[in-house]
PDB file of C-alpha atoms in Angstrom:
ATOM      1  CA  MET A   1      -3.204   3.529  26.252  1.00 89.00           C
ATOM      2  CA  ALA A   2      -3.389   5.224  22.849  1.00 98.00           C
ATOM      3  CA  THR A   3      -6.128   4.171  20.431  1.00 98.00           C
ATOM      4  CA  ALA A   4      -5.611   3.785  16.684  1.00 98.00           C
ATOM      5  CA  LEU A   5      -8.306   3.264  14.067  1.00 98.00           C
ATOM      6  CA  ILE A   6      -7.271   1.521  10.838  1.00 98.00           C
ATOM      7  CA  THR A   7      -9.352   1.320   7.664  1.00 98.00           C
ATOM      8  CA  GLY A   8      -8.201  -1.489   5.386  1.00 96.00           C
ATOM      9  CA  ILE A   9      -6.991  -3.539   8.355  1.00 97.00           C
ATOM     10  CA  THR A  10      -7.618  -6.801   6.485  1.00 96.00           C
ATOM     11  CA  GLY A  11      -5.147  -5.807   3.754  1.00 96.00           C
ATOM     12  CA  GLN A  12      -1.384  -6.239   3.572  1.00 97.00           C
ATOM     13  CA  ASP A  13      -0.486  -2.871   5.116  1.00 98.00           C
ATOM     14  CA  GLY A  14      -3.311  -2.959   7.630  1.00 98.00           C
ATOM     15  CA  SER A  15      -2.189  -6.282   9.060  1.00 98.00           C
ATOM     16  CA  TYR A  16       1.459  -5.208   9.424  1.00 98.00           C
ATOM     17  CA  LEU A  17       0.431  -1.866  10.928  1.00 98.00           C
ATOM     18  CA  ALA A  18      -1.880  -3.573  13.431  1.00 98.00           C
ATOM     19  CA  GLU A  19       0.996  -5.825  14.530  1.00 98.00           C
ATOM     20  CA  LEU A  20       3.302  -2.827  14.959  1.00 98.00           C
ATOM     21  CA  LEU A  21       0.771  -0.804  16.967  1.00 98.00           C
ATOM     22  CA  LEU A  22      -0.105  -3.739  19.228  1.00 98.00           C
ATOM     23  CA  GLN A  23       3.605  -4.172  19.979  1.00 98.00           C
ATOM     24  CA  LYS A  24       3.699  -0.503  20.953  1.00 98.00           C
ATOM     25  CA  GLY A  25       0.767  -0.944  23.353  1.00 98.00           C
ATOM     26  CA  TYR A  26      -2.014   0.608  21.285  1.00 98.00           C
ATOM     27  CA  ASP A  27      -5.686  -0.298  21.463  1.00 98.00           C
ATOM     28  CA  VAL A  28      -6.355  -1.138  17.788  1.00 98.00           C
ATOM     29  CA  ILE A  29      -9.739  -0.629  16.130  1.00 98.00           C
ATOM     30  CA  GLY A  30     -10.090  -2.212  12.695  1.00 98.00           C
ATOM     31  CA  VAL A  31     -12.741  -0.914  10.285  1.00 97.00           C
ATOM     32  CA  VAL A  32     -14.172  -3.524   7.903  1.00 95.00           C
ATOM     33  CA  ARG A  33     -16.947  -3.488   5.322  1.00 88.00           C
ATOM     34  CA  ARG A  34     -20.020  -5.603   5.909  1.00 80.00           C
ATOM     35  CA  THR A  35     -19.922  -8.498   3.456  1.00 68.00           C
ATOM     36  CA  SER A  36     -21.508 -11.932   3.219  1.00 53.00           C
ATOM     37  CA  HIS A  37     -18.210 -13.519   4.243  1.00 63.00           C
ATOM     38  CA  ASP A  38     -15.253 -12.530   6.387  1.00 70.00           C
ATOM     39  CA  SER A  39     -11.846 -12.041   4.739  1.00 83.00           C
ATOM     40  CA  TYR A  40      -9.692 -11.986   7.846  1.00 93.00           C
ATOM     41  CA  GLU A  41      -6.865 -14.254   6.634  1.00 93.00           C
ATOM     42  CA  ARG A  42      -4.143 -11.644   7.190  1.00 95.00           C
ATOM     43  CA  ILE A  43      -5.340 -10.711  10.698  1.00 96.00           C
ATOM     44  CA  GLU A  44      -6.544 -14.092  11.975  1.00 95.00           C
ATOM     45  CA  HIS A  45      -3.617 -14.254  14.392  1.00 96.00           C
ATOM     46  CA  LEU A  46      -4.562 -10.824  15.768  1.00 97.00           C
ATOM     47  CA  ILE A  47      -8.328 -11.149  15.965  1.00 96.00           C
ATOM     48  CA  ASP A  48      -8.409 -11.654  19.740  1.00 96.00           C
ATOM     49  CA  GLN A  49      -6.213  -8.588  20.302  1.00 98.00           C
ATOM     50  CA  ILE A  50      -8.096  -6.022  18.197  1.00 98.00           C
ATOM     51  CA  THR A  51     -11.628  -4.636  17.976  1.00 98.00           C
ATOM     52  CA  VAL A  52     -13.281  -5.082  14.585  1.00 97.00           C
ATOM     53  CA  VAL A  53     -16.110  -2.682  13.722  1.00 97.00           C
ATOM     54  CA  PRO A  54     -18.235  -2.310  10.561  1.00 95.00           C
ATOM     55  CA  ALA A  55     -18.118   0.911   8.537  1.00 97.00           C
ATOM     56  CA  ASP A  56     -17.736   1.819   4.877  1.00 96.00           C
ATOM     57  CA  LEU A  57     -15.823   4.508   2.989  1.00 96.00           C
ATOM     58  CA  LEU A  58     -18.932   4.897   0.816  1.00 96.00           C
ATOM     59  CA  ASP A  59     -21.119   5.695   3.841  1.00 97.00           C
ATOM     60  CA  GLN A  60     -20.545   8.993   5.650  1.00 97.00           C
ATOM     61  CA  HIS A  61     -22.793   8.174   8.604  1.00 98.00           C
ATOM     62  CA  SER A  62     -21.022   4.913   9.477  1.00 98.00           C
ATOM     63  CA  LEU A  63     -17.604   6.608   9.462  1.00 98.00           C
ATOM     64  CA  THR A  64     -18.787   9.509  11.622  1.00 98.00           C
ATOM     65  CA  MET A  65     -20.338   7.091  14.119  1.00 98.00           C
ATOM     66  CA  VAL A  66     -17.175   4.995  14.440  1.00 98.00           C
ATOM     67  CA  VAL A  67     -14.901   8.015  14.896  1.00 98.00           C
ATOM     68  CA  GLY A  68     -17.327   9.511  17.413  1.00 98.00           C
ATOM     69  CA  ASP A  69     -17.739   6.263  19.368  1.00 98.00           C
ATOM     70  CA  PHE A  70     -14.025   5.428  19.725  1.00 98.00           C
ATOM     71  CA  LYS A  71     -12.444   8.911  19.540  1.00 98.00           C
ATOM     72  CA  PRO A  72      -9.106   7.476  18.334  1.00 98.00           C
ATOM     73  CA  ASP A  73      -5.811   9.274  18.885  1.00 98.00           C
ATOM     74  CA  GLU A  74      -4.667   8.193  15.415  1.00 99.00           C
ATOM     75  CA  VAL A  75      -6.567   7.290  12.237  1.00 99.00           C
ATOM     76  CA  TYR A  76      -4.829   5.436   9.406  1.00 98.00           C
ATOM     77  CA  ASN A  77      -6.710   5.381   6.095  1.00 98.00           C
ATOM     78  CA  LEU A  78      -5.328   2.379   4.242  1.00 98.00           C
ATOM     79  CA  ALA A  79      -8.574   1.289   2.558  1.00 95.00           C
ATOM     80  CA  ALA A  80      -8.932   1.835  -1.196  1.00 91.00           C
ATOM     81  CA  GLN A  81      -9.562   0.150  -4.501  1.00 88.00           C
ATOM     82  CA  SER A  82      -5.829  -0.211  -4.980  1.00 79.00           C
ATOM     83  CA  PHE A  83      -5.289  -2.456  -8.021  1.00 81.00           C
ATOM     84  CA  VAL A  84      -4.313  -0.280 -10.984  1.00 86.00           C
ATOM     85  CA  PRO A  85      -5.690  -2.526 -13.794  1.00 85.00           C
ATOM     86  CA  THR A  86      -9.085  -2.687 -12.048  1.00 89.00           C
ATOM     87  CA  SER A  87      -9.177   1.116 -11.951  1.00 91.00           C
ATOM     88  CA  PHE A  88      -9.323   1.136 -15.756  1.00 92.00           C
ATOM     89  CA  SER A  89     -12.309  -1.245 -15.831  1.00 92.00           C
ATOM     90  CA  GLN A  90     -14.027   0.292 -12.774  1.00 95.00           C
ATOM     91  CA  PRO A  91     -12.970   3.969 -12.755  1.00 95.00           C
ATOM     92  CA  VAL A  92     -16.089   5.346 -11.041  1.00 96.00           C
ATOM     93  CA  LEU A  93     -15.967   2.813  -8.207  1.00 95.00           C
ATOM     94  CA  THR A  94     -12.243   3.525  -7.799  1.00 96.00           C
ATOM     95  CA  GLY A  95     -13.017   7.221  -7.469  1.00 96.00           C
ATOM     96  CA  GLU A  96     -15.726   6.602  -4.881  1.00 96.00           C
ATOM     97  CA  PHE A  97     -13.440   4.565  -2.608  1.00 96.00           C
ATOM     98  CA  THR A  98      -9.997   5.960  -3.298  1.00 96.00           C
ATOM     99  CA  ALA A  99     -10.862   9.654  -3.720  1.00 97.00           C
ATOM    100  CA  LEU A 100     -14.215  10.542  -2.131  1.00 98.00           C
ATOM    101  CA  GLY A 101     -13.726   7.940   0.608  1.00 97.00           C
ATOM    102  CA  VAL A 102     -10.848  10.065   1.935  1.00 98.00           C
ATOM    103  CA  THR A 103     -13.109  13.112   2.105  1.00 98.00           C
ATOM    104  CA  ARG A 104     -15.785  11.187   3.985  1.00 98.00           C
ATOM    105  CA  LEU A 105     -13.272   9.993   6.576  1.00 98.00           C
ATOM    106  CA  LEU A 106     -11.753  13.459   6.983  1.00 98.00           C
ATOM    107  CA  GLU A 107     -15.242  14.892   7.376  1.00 98.00           C
ATOM    108  CA  ALA A 108     -15.998  12.272  10.031  1.00 98.00           C
ATOM    109  CA  ILE A 109     -12.889  13.361  11.941  1.00 98.00           C
ATOM    110  CA  ARG A 110     -13.728  17.057  11.554  1.00 98.00           C
ATOM    111  CA  LEU A 111     -17.275  16.520  12.842  1.00 98.00           C
ATOM    112  CA  ALA A 112     -16.753  13.894  15.538  1.00 98.00           C
ATOM    113  CA  HIS A 113     -13.159  14.091  16.815  1.00 98.00           C
ATOM    114  CA  PRO A 114     -10.951  16.807  15.279  1.00 98.00           C
ATOM    115  CA  LYS A 115      -8.115  16.089  17.715  1.00 98.00           C
ATOM    116  CA  ALA A 116      -7.338  12.792  15.983  1.00 98.00           C
ATOM    117  CA  ARG A 117      -4.131  12.574  13.956  1.00 98.00           C
ATOM    118  CA  PHE A 118      -4.853  11.377  10.408  1.00 99.00           C
ATOM    119  CA  TYR A 119      -2.658   9.396   8.008  1.00 98.00           C
ATOM    120  CA  GLN A 120      -3.605   9.144   4.330  1.00 98.00           C
ATOM    121  CA  ALA A 121      -2.028   6.433   2.191  1.00 98.00           C
ATOM    122  CA  SER A 122      -0.907   8.350  -0.883  1.00 98.00           C
ATOM    123  CA  SER A 123       0.877   6.523  -3.688  1.00 97.00           C
ATOM    124  CA  SER A 124       3.860   6.781  -6.002  1.00 97.00           C
ATOM    125  CA  GLU A 125       1.360   6.159  -8.843  1.00 95.00           C
ATOM    126  CA  MET A 126       0.455   9.835  -8.471  1.00 98.00           C
ATOM    127  CA  PHE A 127       3.787  10.705 -10.129  1.00 97.00           C
ATOM    128  CA  GLY A 128       2.913   8.549 -13.158  1.00 96.00           C
ATOM    129  CA  LYS A 129       4.626  10.089 -16.161  1.00 95.00           C
ATOM    130  CA  ILE A 130       7.536  11.301 -14.081  1.00 95.00           C
ATOM    131  CA  GLN A 131       8.618  14.940 -14.271  1.00 95.00           C
ATOM    132  CA  GLU A 132      12.060  14.322 -12.736  1.00 95.00           C
ATOM    133  CA  PRO A 133      14.273  11.215 -12.345  1.00 95.00           C
ATOM    134  CA  LEU A 134      13.861  10.945  -8.552  1.00 97.00           C
ATOM    135  CA  GLN A 135      10.500  11.823  -7.054  1.00 98.00           C
ATOM    136  CA  ASN A 136      10.243  13.757  -3.783  1.00 98.00           C
ATOM    137  CA  GLU A 137       7.559  15.727  -1.944  1.00 98.00           C
ATOM    138  CA  SER A 138       7.697  18.650  -4.399  1.00 98.00           C
ATOM    139  CA  THR A 139       7.710  16.629  -7.648  1.00 98.00           C
ATOM    140  CA  PRO A 140       4.636  17.502  -9.785  1.00 98.00           C
ATOM    141  CA  PHE A 141       2.000  14.777 -10.141  1.00 98.00           C
ATOM    142  CA  TYR A 142       1.103  13.313 -13.565  1.00 97.00           C
ATOM    143  CA  PRO A 143      -1.058  10.228 -12.870  1.00 97.00           C
ATOM    144  CA  ARG A 144      -1.517   7.680 -15.651  1.00 95.00           C
ATOM    145  CA  SER A 145      -4.457   5.638 -14.353  1.00 94.00           C
ATOM    146  CA  PRO A 146      -7.842   6.273 -12.717  1.00 93.00           C
ATOM    147  CA  TYR A 147      -6.256   4.894  -9.523  1.00 95.00           C
ATOM    148  CA  GLY A 148      -3.436   7.445  -9.705  1.00 96.00           C
ATOM    149  CA  VAL A 149      -5.915  10.255 -10.391  1.00 97.00           C
ATOM    150  CA  ALA A 150      -8.053   9.196  -7.421  1.00 97.00           C
ATOM    151  CA  LYS A 151      -4.994   9.107  -5.164  1.00 97.00           C
ATOM    152  CA  VAL A 152      -4.075  12.651  -6.234  1.00 98.00           C
ATOM    153  CA  TYR A 153      -7.540  13.796  -5.138  1.00 98.00           C
ATOM    154  CA  GLY A 154      -7.143  11.986  -1.801  1.00 98.00           C
ATOM    155  CA  HIS A 155      -3.741  13.582  -1.335  1.00 98.00           C
ATOM    156  CA  TRP A 156      -4.878  17.147  -1.985  1.00 98.00           C
ATOM    157  CA  ILE A 157      -8.099  16.870   0.009  1.00 98.00           C
ATOM    158  CA  THR A 158      -5.931  15.803   2.960  1.00 98.00           C
ATOM    159  CA  VAL A 159      -3.752  18.889   2.488  1.00 98.00           C
ATOM    160  CA  ASN A 160      -6.894  21.003   2.156  1.00 98.00           C
ATOM    161  CA  TYR A 161      -8.424  19.760   5.426  1.00 98.00           C
ATOM    162  CA  ARG A 162      -5.092  20.270   7.186  1.00 98.00           C
ATOM    163  CA  GLU A 163      -4.938  23.876   6.028  1.00 98.00           C
ATOM    164  CA  SER A 164      -8.663  24.676   6.243  1.00 98.00           C
ATOM    165  CA  TYR A 165      -9.535  23.111   9.589  1.00 98.00           C
ATOM    166  CA  ASP A 166      -6.138  22.867  11.312  1.00 98.00           C
ATOM    167  CA  LEU A 167      -6.344  19.074  11.456  1.00 98.00           C
ATOM    168  CA  TYR A 168      -3.222  17.019  12.057  1.00 98.00           C
ATOM    169  CA  ALA A 169      -3.341  15.275   8.680  1.00 99.00           C
ATOM    170  CA  VAL A 170      -0.423  13.838   6.717  1.00 99.00           C
ATOM    171  CA  ASN A 171       0.153  12.052   3.429  1.00 98.00           C
ATOM    172  CA  GLY A 172       2.590   9.169   3.148  1.00 98.00           C
ATOM    173  CA  ILE A 173       3.598   8.936  -0.513  1.00 98.00           C
ATOM    174  CA  LEU A 174       4.684   5.311  -0.389  1.00 98.00           C
ATOM    175  CA  PHE A 175       6.417   3.635  -3.291  1.00 98.00           C
ATOM    176  CA  ASN A 176       5.708  -0.032  -4.082  1.00 96.00           C
ATOM    177  CA  HIS A 177       5.930  -2.181  -0.976  1.00 97.00           C
ATOM    178  CA  GLU A 178       5.415  -5.918  -0.982  1.00 98.00           C
ATOM    179  CA  SER A 179       5.376  -8.990   1.262  1.00 98.00           C
ATOM    180  CA  PRO A 180       4.071 -12.553   1.434  1.00 98.00           C
ATOM    181  CA  ARG A 181       0.716 -10.947   2.380  1.00 97.00           C
ATOM    182  CA  ARG A 182       0.449  -9.069  -0.924  1.00 96.00           C
ATOM    183  CA  GLY A 183      -2.634  -9.896  -3.007  1.00 94.00           C
ATOM    184  CA  LEU A 184      -2.118 -12.472  -5.746  1.00 94.00           C
ATOM    185  CA  GLU A 185      -3.210  -9.982  -8.420  1.00 92.00           C
ATOM    186  CA  PHE A 186      -0.160  -7.722  -7.841  1.00 93.00           C
ATOM    187  CA  VAL A 187       2.844  -8.452 -10.043  1.00 96.00           C
ATOM    188  CA  THR A 188       5.355  -9.280  -7.283  1.00 97.00           C
ATOM    189  CA  ARG A 189       3.037 -11.831  -5.676  1.00 98.00           C
ATOM    190  CA  LYS A 190       1.856 -13.100  -9.052  1.00 98.00           C
ATOM    191  CA  VAL A 191       5.497 -13.854  -9.829  1.00 98.00           C
ATOM    192  CA  SER A 192       6.381 -15.438  -6.471  1.00 98.00           C
ATOM    193  CA  ASP A 193       3.255 -17.619  -6.517  1.00 98.00           C
ATOM    194  CA  ALA A 194       3.878 -18.740 -10.103  1.00 98.00           C
ATOM    195  CA  VAL A 195       7.552 -19.499  -9.419  1.00 98.00           C
ATOM    196  CA  ALA A 196       6.575 -21.664  -6.456  1.00 98.00           C
ATOM    197  CA  ARG A 197       3.903 -23.464  -8.498  1.00 98.00           C
ATOM    198  CA  ILE A 198       6.285 -24.107 -11.392  1.00 98.00           C
ATOM    199  CA  LYS A 199       8.992 -25.354  -9.019  1.00 98.00           C
ATOM    200  CA  LEU A 200       6.504 -27.764  -7.420  1.00 97.00           C
ATOM    201  CA  GLY A 201       5.201 -29.024 -10.783  1.00 97.00           C
ATOM    202  CA  MET A 202       1.778 -27.420 -10.284  1.00 96.00           C
ATOM    203  CA  ALA A 203       2.112 -25.049 -13.279  1.00 97.00           C
ATOM    204  CA  ASP A 204       4.387 -24.483 -16.247  1.00 97.00           C
ATOM    205  CA  GLU A 205       3.772 -20.925 -17.470  1.00 97.00           C
ATOM    206  CA  LEU A 206       3.670 -17.352 -16.170  1.00 98.00           C
ATOM    207  CA  ARG A 207       2.001 -14.677 -18.319  1.00 97.00           C
ATOM    208  CA  LEU A 208       3.019 -11.054 -17.771  1.00 97.00           C
ATOM    209  CA  GLY A 209       2.671  -7.668 -19.448  1.00 94.00           C
ATOM    210  CA  ASN A 210       5.434  -5.064 -19.646  1.00 94.00           C
ATOM    211  CA  LEU A 211       8.724  -6.580 -18.453  1.00 96.00           C
ATOM    212  CA  ASP A 212      10.559  -3.268 -18.860  1.00 95.00           C
ATOM    213  CA  ALA A 213       8.543  -1.302 -16.291  1.00 94.00           C
ATOM    214  CA  GLN A 214      10.739  -0.290 -13.344  1.00 96.00           C
ATOM    215  CA  ARG A 215       9.641   0.176  -9.754  1.00 97.00           C
ATOM    216  CA  ASP A 216      11.168   1.048  -6.394  1.00 98.00           C
ATOM    217  CA  TRP A 217      10.194  -2.040  -4.360  1.00 98.00           C
ATOM    218  CA  GLY A 218      10.480  -2.386  -0.588  1.00 98.00           C
ATOM    219  CA  PHE A 219       9.116  -4.481   2.291  1.00 98.00           C
ATOM    220  CA  ALA A 220       5.662  -3.553   3.626  1.00 98.00           C
ATOM    221  CA  GLY A 221       6.726  -4.163   7.230  1.00 98.00           C
ATOM    222  CA  ASP A 222       9.310  -1.373   6.906  1.00 98.00           C
ATOM    223  CA  TYR A 223       6.805   1.032   5.368  1.00 98.00           C
ATOM    224  CA  VAL A 224       4.144   0.787   8.095  1.00 98.00           C
ATOM    225  CA  ASP A 225       6.847   1.870  10.544  1.00 98.00           C
ATOM    226  CA  ALA A 226       7.242   5.037   8.458  1.00 98.00           C
ATOM    227  CA  MET A 227       3.474   5.624   8.681  1.00 98.00           C
ATOM    228  CA  TRP A 228       3.582   5.512  12.468  1.00 98.00           C
ATOM    229  CA  ARG A 229       6.626   7.788  12.619  1.00 98.00           C
ATOM    230  CA  MET A 230       4.818  10.429  10.554  1.00 98.00           C
ATOM    231  CA  LEU A 231       2.076  10.764  13.178  1.00 98.00           C
ATOM    232  CA  GLN A 232       4.611  11.199  16.011  1.00 98.00           C
ATOM    233  CA  GLN A 233       6.079  14.437  14.634  1.00 98.00           C
ATOM    234  CA  PRO A 234       5.435  17.816  16.308  1.00 98.00           C
ATOM    235  CA  LYS A 235       3.833  19.219  13.126  1.00 98.00           C
ATOM    236  CA  PRO A 236       2.026  17.440  10.274  1.00 98.00           C
ATOM    237  CA  SER A 237       3.912  17.116   7.001  1.00 98.00           C
ATOM    238  CA  ASP A 238       3.940  14.891   3.918  1.00 98.00           C
ATOM    239  CA  TYR A 239       6.679  12.341   3.222  1.00 98.00           C
ATOM    240  CA  VAL A 240       7.923  10.233   0.312  1.00 98.00           C
ATOM    241  CA  VAL A 241       8.946   6.720   1.378  1.00 98.00           C
ATOM    242  CA  GLY A 242      10.953   4.319  -0.792  1.00 98.00           C
ATOM    243  CA  THR A 243      14.341   2.635  -1.141  1.00 98.00           C
ATOM    244  CA  GLY A 244      15.725   4.937  -3.836  1.00 98.00           C
ATOM    245  CA  VAL A 245      16.604   2.003  -6.133  1.00 98.00           C
ATOM    246  CA  ALA A 246      14.577   0.866  -9.152  1.00 97.00           C
ATOM    247  CA  HIS A 247      14.385  -2.661 -10.563  1.00 98.00           C
ATOM    248  CA  SER A 248      12.594  -3.858 -13.692  1.00 98.00           C
ATOM    249  CA  VAL A 249       9.869  -6.480 -13.776  1.00 97.00           C
ATOM    250  CA  ARG A 250      12.303  -8.570 -15.847  1.00 98.00           C
ATOM    251  CA  GLU A 251      14.847  -8.421 -13.024  1.00 98.00           C
ATOM    252  CA  LEU A 252      12.149  -9.324 -10.499  1.00 98.00           C
ATOM    253  CA  VAL A 253      11.253 -12.364 -12.601  1.00 98.00           C
ATOM    254  CA  GLN A 254      14.850 -13.441 -13.213  1.00 98.00           C
ATOM    255  CA  ARG A 255      15.843 -13.245  -9.551  1.00 98.00           C
ATOM    256  CA  SER A 256      12.698 -15.088  -8.468  1.00 98.00           C
ATOM    257  CA  PHE A 257      13.351 -17.994 -10.836  1.00 98.00           C
ATOM    258  CA  ASP A 258      17.060 -17.977  -9.980  1.00 98.00           C
ATOM    259  CA  HIS A 259      16.152 -18.435  -6.311  1.00 98.00           C
ATOM    260  CA  VAL A 260      14.663 -21.844  -7.129  1.00 98.00           C
ATOM    261  CA  SER A 261      17.280 -22.707  -9.803  1.00 98.00           C
ATOM    262  CA  LEU A 262      14.967 -22.391 -12.806  1.00 98.00           C
ATOM    263  CA  ASP A 263      15.434 -20.646 -16.181  1.00 98.00           C
ATOM    264  CA  TRP A 264      12.769 -17.923 -16.347  1.00 98.00           C
ATOM    265  CA  GLU A 265      12.856 -17.694 -20.145  1.00 97.00           C
ATOM    266  CA  LYS A 266      11.493 -21.227 -20.416  1.00 97.00           C
ATOM    267  CA  HIS A 267       8.348 -20.336 -18.486  1.00 98.00           C
ATOM    268  CA  VAL A 268       7.492 -16.632 -18.931  1.00 97.00           C
ATOM    269  CA  ARG A 269       5.262 -15.428 -21.773  1.00 96.00           C
ATOM    270  CA  VAL A 270       4.507 -11.769 -22.548  1.00 95.00           C
ATOM    271  CA  ASP A 271       0.758 -11.200 -22.983  1.00 94.00           C
ATOM    272  CA  PRO A 272      -0.164  -7.895 -24.693  1.00 92.00           C
ATOM    273  CA  ALA A 273      -3.580  -8.033 -22.994  1.00 91.00           C
ATOM    274  CA  LEU A 274      -1.820  -7.447 -19.653  1.00 89.00           C
ATOM    275  CA  VAL A 275      -0.163  -4.180 -20.740  1.00 87.00           C
ATOM    276  CA  ARG A 276      -1.779  -1.059 -19.220  1.00 82.00           C
ATOM    277  CA  PRO A 277      -3.564   1.413 -21.551  1.00 86.00           C
ATOM    278  CA  ALA A 278      -1.241   4.146 -20.204  1.00 82.00           C
ATOM    279  CA  GLU A 279       1.994   2.792 -18.770  1.00 82.00           C
ATOM    280  CA  VAL A 280       4.110   4.159 -15.947  1.00 86.00           C
ATOM    281  CA  ASP A 281       7.640   3.383 -17.113  1.00 91.00           C
ATOM    282  CA  VAL A 282       9.734   4.040 -14.019  1.00 95.00           C
ATOM    283  CA  LEU A 283       9.275   5.268 -10.442  1.00 96.00           C
ATOM    284  CA  VAL A 284      12.142   5.924  -7.994  1.00 98.00           C
ATOM    285  CA  ALA A 285      11.834   7.578  -4.592  1.00 98.00           C
ATOM    286  CA  ASN A 286      13.928  10.348  -3.106  1.00 98.00           C
ATOM    287  CA  SER A 287      13.203   9.724   0.604  1.00 98.00           C
ATOM    288  CA  GLU A 288      15.835  12.084   1.972  1.00 98.00           C
ATOM    289  CA  LYS A 289      13.233  14.010   4.009  1.00 98.00           C
ATOM    290  CA  ALA A 290      11.830  10.862   5.619  1.00 98.00           C
ATOM    291  CA  ARG A 291      15.302   9.582   6.448  1.00 98.00           C
ATOM    292  CA  ARG A 292      16.316  12.930   7.927  1.00 98.00           C
ATOM    293  CA  GLU A 293      13.171  13.900   9.858  1.00 98.00           C
ATOM    294  CA  LEU A 294      11.693  10.499  10.710  1.00 98.00           C
ATOM    295  CA  GLY A 295      14.930   8.551  11.129  1.00 98.00           C
ATOM    296  CA  TRP A 296      13.449   5.936   8.803  1.00 98.00           C
ATOM    297  CA  GLU A 297      15.526   3.389   6.881  1.00 97.00           C
ATOM    298  CA  PRO A 298      14.451   0.269   4.959  1.00 97.00           C
ATOM    299  CA  SER A 299      15.714  -2.963   6.528  1.00 97.00           C
ATOM    300  CA  VAL A 300      14.942  -5.511   3.781  1.00 98.00           C
ATOM    301  CA  SER A 301      16.780  -5.497   0.443  1.00 97.00           C
ATOM    302  CA  PHE A 302      15.189  -6.185  -2.944  1.00 98.00           C
ATOM    303  CA  GLU A 303      16.892  -9.592  -3.039  1.00 98.00           C
ATOM    304  CA  GLY A 304      15.800 -10.367   0.516  1.00 98.00           C
ATOM    305  CA  LEU A 305      12.220  -9.402  -0.324  1.00 98.00           C
ATOM    306  CA  ILE A 306      12.123 -11.726  -3.349  1.00 98.00           C
ATOM    307  CA  GLU A 307      13.509 -14.649  -1.371  1.00 98.00           C
ATOM    308  CA  MET A 308      11.049 -14.009   1.465  1.00 98.00           C
ATOM    309  CA  MET A 309       8.066 -14.021  -0.899  1.00 98.00           C
ATOM    310  CA  VAL A 310       9.092 -17.045  -2.987  1.00 98.00           C
ATOM    311  CA  ASP A 311       9.932 -19.073   0.134  1.00 98.00           C
ATOM    312  CA  ALA A 312       6.591 -18.151   1.733  1.00 98.00           C
ATOM    313  CA  ASP A 313       4.656 -19.258  -1.354  1.00 98.00           C
ATOM    314  CA  LEU A 314       6.629 -22.503  -1.557  1.00 98.00           C
ATOM    315  CA  GLU A 315       5.795 -23.212   2.084  1.00 97.00           C
ATOM    316  CA  ARG A 316       2.129 -22.312   1.596  1.00 96.00           C
ATOM    317  CA  LEU A 317       1.670 -24.491  -1.477  1.00 97.00           C
ATOM    318  CA  GLN A 318       3.576 -27.414   0.012  1.00 95.00           C
ATOM    319  CA  GLY A 319       1.329 -27.134   3.060  1.00 85.00           C
ATOM    320  CA  LYS A 320      -1.696 -27.542   0.794  1.00 75.00           C
ATOM    321  CA  GLY A 321      -0.282 -30.904  -0.195  1.00 60.00           C
TER     322      GLY A 321
END
């Protein structure tokens, strides 16, 4: 039985990846930070099937101990401070987790179990102020937030350890991927939650920032499959993963309200305070390499994703009475 270690297992991607690996017969080890309360909502249904261990991306010793104790075949680094607006208000903390945390985990693997295959969650935010209309593995990075800058560091330190120490280490440059498990602070979930609340008479207004920003949105369950496929290749390489189609925040909002037969313009207000200091206008993936070498294809459309998320929030809020 293969063993996989996942940092960030309590997050959206971590929970979907744990499900996928359990289905494939893996022994799954989930790394969590020690806190005064457990935040296991996304993995509650898996808790009896996985092993949860404490470690912290800020603490080198804890990471080295965990890697040495379990000697995993695969390590997936999904933990980060991943909310872009927070990276502007907490840039140093973002750098500690999202940049230096990658180095600490790579160092743990190098010292304790260099045979492990390592996956780093890179991000389309690294492209930022885009240098070409479709972004692929060779597109230059131009990050526009402390989060994007930190992810660029994590990306290149992964390449550096691969080339310096002959580690099997890959970067998955994933474009925006969403689901009903997405945090409420992210725009897609903020919209689906608000639409459900407005439909149920629990709210009347949704405040957003830049409605013209365009993103390449896909389903998180599809994207964790791409992560796994990357670590099954004969040689390590980096891959861009996305649908190849961009939609604006305005379109996201309109389709979400349309799904519950409401007029979005009666409920949405633009709040200048929610506009980023440096905006990323548009991101669109060229995933030709991933489709060709990994055999990966997205299975959920943009429209299907919106309906899935709005319906899930309606069901959740109705369940709360």
